Short mmCIF file of C-alpha atoms and ligand atoms in Angstrom, two decimals:
data_model
loop_
_atom_site.label_atom_id
_atom_site.label_comp_id
_atom_site.label_asym_id
_atom_site.label_seq_id
_atom_site.Cartn_x
_atom_site.Cartn_y
_atom_site.Cartn_z
CA UNK A 1 52.76 -61.64 -98.18
CA UNK A 2 49.04 -62.49 -98.28
CA UNK A 3 48.12 -66.10 -98.42
CA UNK A 4 44.36 -66.41 -98.82
CA UNK A 5 43.52 -69.84 -97.44
CA UNK A 6 45.91 -69.30 -94.56
CA UNK A 7 44.10 -66.09 -93.57
CA UNK A 8 40.81 -68.03 -93.42
CA UNK A 9 42.36 -70.59 -91.15
CA UNK A 10 43.38 -67.79 -88.80
CA UNK A 11 39.78 -67.22 -87.77
CA UNK A 12 39.38 -70.80 -86.51
CA UNK A 13 38.64 -70.76 -82.77
CA UNK A 14 41.47 -72.91 -81.53
CA UNK A 15 44.96 -72.58 -82.86
CA UNK A 16 46.76 -75.90 -82.90
CA UNK A 17 49.85 -76.50 -84.97
CA UNK A 18 52.27 -79.33 -85.54
CA UNK A 19 55.93 -78.52 -86.02
CA UNK A 20 58.22 -81.00 -87.73
CA UNK A 21 61.94 -80.68 -87.71
CA UNK A 22 64.56 -83.11 -88.81
CA UNK A 23 67.03 -84.77 -86.50
CA UNK A 24 69.81 -83.08 -88.46
CA UNK A 25 68.47 -79.74 -87.27
CA UNK A 26 69.63 -80.71 -83.78
CA UNK A 27 73.13 -81.68 -84.79
CA UNK A 28 74.64 -78.31 -85.65
CA UNK A 29 77.94 -78.23 -87.49
CA UNK A 30 78.90 -81.78 -86.50
CA UNK A 31 76.13 -83.41 -88.54
CA UNK A 32 75.84 -85.98 -85.75
CA UNK A 33 74.37 -86.12 -82.27
CA UNK A 34 72.73 -83.31 -80.37
CA UNK A 35 74.23 -79.83 -80.12
CA UNK A 36 73.08 -78.49 -76.75
CA UNK A 37 73.15 -74.83 -77.83
CA UNK A 38 70.91 -75.63 -80.77
CA UNK A 39 68.63 -77.67 -78.53
CA UNK A 40 68.31 -74.66 -76.23
CA UNK A 41 67.64 -72.33 -79.16
CA UNK A 42 64.92 -74.57 -80.57
CA UNK A 43 63.29 -74.86 -77.14
CA UNK A 44 63.27 -71.08 -76.77
CA UNK A 45 61.67 -70.66 -80.20
CA UNK A 46 58.97 -73.16 -79.30
CA UNK A 47 58.36 -71.48 -75.95
CA UNK A 48 57.97 -68.15 -77.76
CA UNK A 49 55.27 -69.67 -79.89
CA UNK A 50 53.60 -71.37 -76.92
CA UNK A 51 53.51 -68.05 -75.06
CA UNK A 52 51.44 -66.64 -77.93
CA UNK A 53 48.69 -69.09 -77.01
CA UNK A 54 49.14 -71.85 -79.56
CA UNK A 55 48.66 -75.54 -78.86
CA UNK A 56 51.74 -77.32 -80.12
CA UNK A 57 52.52 -80.84 -81.28
CA UNK A 58 56.05 -81.70 -82.37
CA UNK A 59 57.49 -84.47 -84.52
CA UNK A 60 61.25 -84.79 -84.67
CA UNK A 61 63.31 -86.96 -87.01
CA UNK A 62 66.30 -89.11 -86.15
CA UNK A 63 68.71 -88.44 -89.03
CA UNK A 64 71.31 -86.97 -86.65
CA UNK A 65 71.72 -90.45 -85.17
CA UNK A 66 70.72 -93.06 -87.74
CA UNK A 67 68.43 -93.62 -90.72
CA UNK A 68 67.18 -97.04 -91.78
CA UNK A 69 68.33 -96.70 -95.38
CA UNK A 70 71.87 -95.77 -94.32
CA UNK A 71 72.08 -98.49 -91.68
CA UNK A 72 71.03 -101.08 -94.27
CA UNK A 73 73.70 -100.09 -96.77
CA UNK A 74 76.07 -102.98 -97.31
CA UNK A 75 73.49 -105.55 -96.23
CA UNK A 76 74.74 -106.31 -92.71
CA UNK A 77 71.66 -104.75 -91.12
CA UNK A 78 68.24 -105.46 -92.60
CA UNK A 79 66.23 -102.41 -93.66
CA UNK A 80 63.39 -103.21 -91.27
CA UNK A 81 65.76 -103.40 -88.30
CA UNK A 82 67.51 -100.25 -89.52
CA UNK A 83 64.15 -98.48 -89.57
CA UNK A 84 63.41 -99.55 -86.01
CA UNK A 85 66.84 -98.19 -85.06
CA UNK A 86 65.88 -94.94 -86.78
CA UNK A 87 62.59 -94.80 -84.87
CA UNK A 88 64.43 -95.30 -81.57
CA UNK A 89 66.74 -92.45 -82.58
CA UNK A 90 63.73 -90.13 -82.88
CA UNK A 91 62.76 -91.03 -79.30
CA UNK A 92 66.23 -90.02 -78.10
CA UNK A 93 65.72 -86.64 -79.77
CA UNK A 94 62.17 -86.34 -78.40
CA UNK A 95 63.38 -86.91 -74.84
CA UNK A 96 66.12 -84.30 -75.33
CA UNK A 97 63.57 -81.74 -76.56
CA UNK A 98 61.27 -82.60 -73.68
CA UNK A 99 64.05 -81.87 -71.20
CA UNK A 100 64.95 -78.59 -72.91
CA UNK A 101 61.32 -77.42 -72.96
CA UNK A 102 60.75 -78.44 -69.35
CA UNK A 103 63.82 -76.46 -68.31
CA UNK A 104 61.90 -73.41 -69.59
CA UNK A 105 58.91 -74.25 -67.40
CA UNK A 106 56.71 -75.89 -70.03
CA UNK A 107 54.56 -78.93 -69.46
CA UNK A 108 55.55 -81.58 -72.00
CA UNK A 109 54.74 -85.20 -72.81
CA UNK A 110 56.56 -87.53 -75.18
CA UNK A 111 54.39 -90.18 -76.80
CA UNK A 112 56.05 -92.96 -78.75
CA UNK A 113 54.64 -94.87 -81.71
CA UNK A 114 56.35 -97.98 -80.36
CA UNK A 115 55.99 -99.03 -76.73
CA UNK A 116 58.95 -98.02 -74.55
CA UNK A 117 57.00 -97.44 -71.41
CA UNK A 118 60.00 -96.93 -69.13
CA UNK A 119 61.00 -93.97 -71.26
CA UNK A 120 57.77 -92.29 -72.26
CA UNK A 121 54.05 -92.75 -72.84
CA UNK A 122 52.86 -94.80 -75.77
CA UNK A 123 50.97 -92.93 -78.46
CA UNK A 124 47.30 -92.88 -77.53
CA UNK A 125 45.26 -90.53 -79.65
CA UNK A 126 42.70 -89.55 -77.02
CA UNK A 127 45.37 -89.00 -74.40
CA UNK A 128 47.38 -86.84 -76.80
CA UNK A 129 44.29 -84.70 -77.45
CA UNK A 130 43.70 -84.29 -73.71
CA UNK A 131 47.32 -83.20 -73.18
CA UNK A 132 46.99 -80.58 -75.90
CA UNK A 133 43.69 -79.29 -74.50
CA UNK A 134 45.35 -78.93 -71.11
CA UNK A 135 48.08 -76.81 -72.67
CA UNK A 136 50.78 -79.46 -72.71
CA UNK A 137 53.18 -79.70 -75.60
CA UNK A 138 53.15 -83.21 -77.05
CA UNK A 139 56.22 -84.60 -78.78
CA UNK A 140 55.46 -87.58 -80.97
CA UNK A 141 58.43 -89.97 -81.11
CA UNK A 142 59.13 -93.15 -83.10
CA UNK A 143 57.49 -91.82 -86.26
CA UNK A 144 54.44 -93.79 -87.36
CA UNK A 145 55.70 -96.83 -85.44
CA UNK A 146 56.15 -98.68 -88.74
CA UNK A 147 59.25 -99.29 -90.87
CA UNK A 148 59.44 -97.95 -94.44
CA UNK A 149 57.98 -94.60 -93.47
CA UNK A 150 59.60 -91.27 -92.70
CA UNK A 151 59.06 -88.83 -89.89
CA UNK A 152 57.65 -86.37 -92.47
CA UNK A 153 54.83 -88.83 -93.11
CA UNK A 154 54.48 -89.37 -89.35
CA UNK A 155 54.25 -85.61 -88.88
CA UNK A 156 51.45 -85.26 -91.43
CA UNK A 157 49.65 -88.26 -89.92
CA UNK A 158 49.82 -86.89 -86.37
CA UNK A 159 48.88 -83.40 -87.56
CA UNK A 160 45.73 -84.80 -89.16
CA UNK A 161 44.93 -86.91 -86.11
CA UNK A 162 45.23 -84.01 -83.66
CA UNK A 163 43.35 -81.73 -86.09
CA UNK A 164 46.19 -79.25 -86.41
CA UNK A 165 45.29 -76.34 -88.68
CA UNK A 166 48.68 -76.47 -90.32
CA UNK A 167 51.92 -78.43 -90.30
CA UNK A 168 55.14 -76.48 -90.20
CA UNK A 169 58.20 -78.07 -91.74
CA UNK A 170 61.04 -76.21 -90.08
CA UNK A 171 64.20 -76.25 -92.20
CA UNK A 172 67.53 -74.47 -92.51
CA UNK A 173 66.28 -72.39 -95.45
CA UNK A 174 63.33 -70.01 -95.77
CA UNK A 175 61.03 -72.26 -97.78
CA UNK A 176 60.78 -73.98 -101.15
CA UNK A 177 62.97 -72.54 -103.90
CA UNK A 178 62.94 -72.99 -107.66
CA UNK A 179 66.46 -74.43 -107.28
CA UNK A 180 68.91 -75.24 -104.52
CA UNK A 181 69.44 -71.98 -102.57
CA UNK A 182 72.69 -73.32 -101.11
CA UNK A 183 74.17 -73.68 -104.61
CA UNK A 184 72.48 -70.85 -106.53
CA UNK A 185 72.42 -67.32 -105.13
CA UNK A 186 69.61 -66.28 -107.48
CA UNK A 187 67.32 -69.16 -106.42
CA UNK A 188 63.78 -67.81 -106.01
CA UNK A 189 61.61 -68.54 -102.98
CA UNK A 190 58.23 -69.87 -104.09
CA UNK A 191 55.30 -68.23 -102.25
CA UNK A 192 52.74 -70.88 -102.82
CA UNK A 193 52.79 -74.36 -104.30
CA UNK A 194 49.96 -76.73 -105.07
CA UNK A 195 50.15 -80.26 -103.70
CA UNK A 196 50.17 -81.51 -107.29
CA UNK A 197 53.13 -79.31 -108.22
CA UNK A 198 54.96 -80.39 -105.08
CA UNK A 199 54.36 -84.03 -106.03
CA UNK A 200 55.25 -83.50 -109.69
CA UNK A 201 58.50 -81.73 -108.79
CA UNK A 202 59.27 -84.19 -105.95
CA UNK A 203 60.26 -81.20 -103.81
CA UNK A 204 62.94 -82.52 -101.55
CA UNK A 205 61.58 -80.67 -98.54
CA UNK A 206 59.07 -83.45 -97.84
CA UNK A 207 58.62 -86.93 -99.29
CA UNK A 208 55.79 -87.77 -101.66
CA UNK A 209 53.92 -90.01 -99.21
CA UNK A 210 53.73 -87.14 -96.73
CA UNK A 211 52.55 -84.65 -99.35
CA UNK A 212 49.97 -87.07 -100.76
CA UNK A 213 48.56 -87.64 -97.26
CA UNK A 214 48.43 -83.88 -96.65
CA UNK A 215 46.70 -83.41 -100.01
CA UNK A 216 44.04 -86.06 -99.30
CA UNK A 217 43.26 -84.40 -95.99
CA UNK A 218 43.65 -80.77 -97.12
CA UNK A 219 46.33 -80.09 -94.54
CA UNK A 220 48.33 -76.96 -95.45
CA UNK A 221 52.12 -77.31 -95.16
CA UNK A 222 54.25 -74.31 -94.26
CA UNK A 223 57.96 -74.53 -94.99
CA UNK A 224 60.02 -72.02 -93.03
CA UNK A 225 63.38 -71.35 -91.43
CA UNK A 226 63.75 -72.65 -87.91
CA UNK A 227 67.08 -70.98 -87.36
CA UNK A 228 66.05 -67.32 -87.47
CA UNK A 229 65.10 -66.15 -84.01
CA UNK A 230 61.41 -65.25 -83.83
CA UNK A 231 60.66 -66.65 -87.26
CA UNK A 232 58.11 -69.23 -86.10
CA UNK A 233 56.13 -66.48 -84.36
CA UNK A 234 56.35 -64.18 -87.39
CA UNK A 235 55.09 -66.88 -89.68
CA UNK A 236 52.43 -68.49 -87.50
CA UNK A 237 51.17 -65.59 -85.42
CA UNK A 238 51.75 -62.48 -87.55
CA UNK A 239 51.62 -64.24 -90.95
CA UNK A 240 54.66 -62.39 -92.19
CA UNK A 241 58.23 -63.19 -93.11
CA UNK A 242 59.55 -65.50 -95.76
CA UNK A 243 58.05 -68.94 -96.07
CA UNK A 244 56.35 -71.19 -98.62
CA UNK A 245 52.91 -72.64 -98.37
CA UNK A 246 51.93 -75.94 -99.92
CA UNK A 247 48.17 -76.45 -100.20
N1 UDP B 301 61.42 -94.26 -89.44
C1 UDP B 301 60.58 -95.34 -89.71
N2 UDP B 301 59.23 -95.13 -89.66
C2 UDP B 301 58.66 -93.92 -89.39
C3 UDP B 301 59.52 -92.84 -89.16
C4 UDP B 301 60.89 -93.03 -89.18
O1 UDP B 301 61.03 -96.43 -89.96
O2 UDP B 301 57.42 -93.83 -89.37
C5 UDP B 301 62.86 -94.48 -89.39
C6 UDP B 301 63.52 -94.47 -90.76
O3 UDP B 301 64.58 -95.40 -90.77
C7 UDP B 301 64.08 -93.06 -90.81
C8 UDP B 301 64.52 -92.83 -89.38
O4 UDP B 301 63.48 -93.46 -88.63
O5 UDP B 301 65.17 -92.95 -91.68
C9 UDP B 301 64.65 -91.41 -88.95
O6 UDP B 301 63.60 -90.63 -89.46
P1 UDP B 301 63.82 -89.57 -90.65
O7 UDP B 301 64.78 -90.09 -91.67
O8 UDP B 301 62.47 -89.18 -91.15
O9 UDP B 301 64.49 -88.39 -89.84
P2 UDP B 301 64.92 -86.93 -90.34
O10 UDP B 301 65.45 -87.04 -91.75
O11 UDP B 301 63.70 -86.07 -90.29
O12 UDP B 301 65.96 -86.52 -89.33
#
């Protein structure tokens, strides 16, 4: 599949990407917590990509532990506090991914959008850039550091800040479909989508705030399957395989 703008990007001198995956991706069948086999698999996939010479930033969600909206249901917990709980959940996931990547010999730093200095570095833009230039993988935890946002928006924000050429939204399906591929066998994978169409259709793969921010900053979004071995390399290095591009 040829994707014109994406081919142009390929010629840029330095290849830096930001990968976003949801907390749920870590939870496996349980839907909760961290499945260690999945954690290992994800780390191996990221190492494969790193070994191809890419600079990698990662944003992980926290939905496998808690989301602000869910915590606030029933009114016992305020939404703002629920969101801070959600942000802390993303740091738990970030530390887990750091450990898994380090076990494969990679140099990794977690930077948090809220200060938890006993656990990890705080997010400092210039320090993050230096880590990436030195070949370290940087995992951005705690989202944007602000309630009422999602980690998708945080991922787009960090991708723009670190000047990533593309953001990869790693999901359980191959990309964006014309209808739910889990319910309809004949659902068609969409090759390419404009930001405006993605916003008009409210594609559930990323929230509108994230897409609008990507649009304003011309950041291409790739939606692909994280759970096929070698898929990240196929998509990002060889530009082949099934995925959707939003630009
Ligand atoms: N969150 C937040 N601000 C951010 C990012 C995340 O308040 O900038 C909170 C919010 O409550 C969210 C939770 O952290 O529900 C976990 O993030 P998200 O739902 O995006 O995780 P995912 O669905 O990707 O696992």
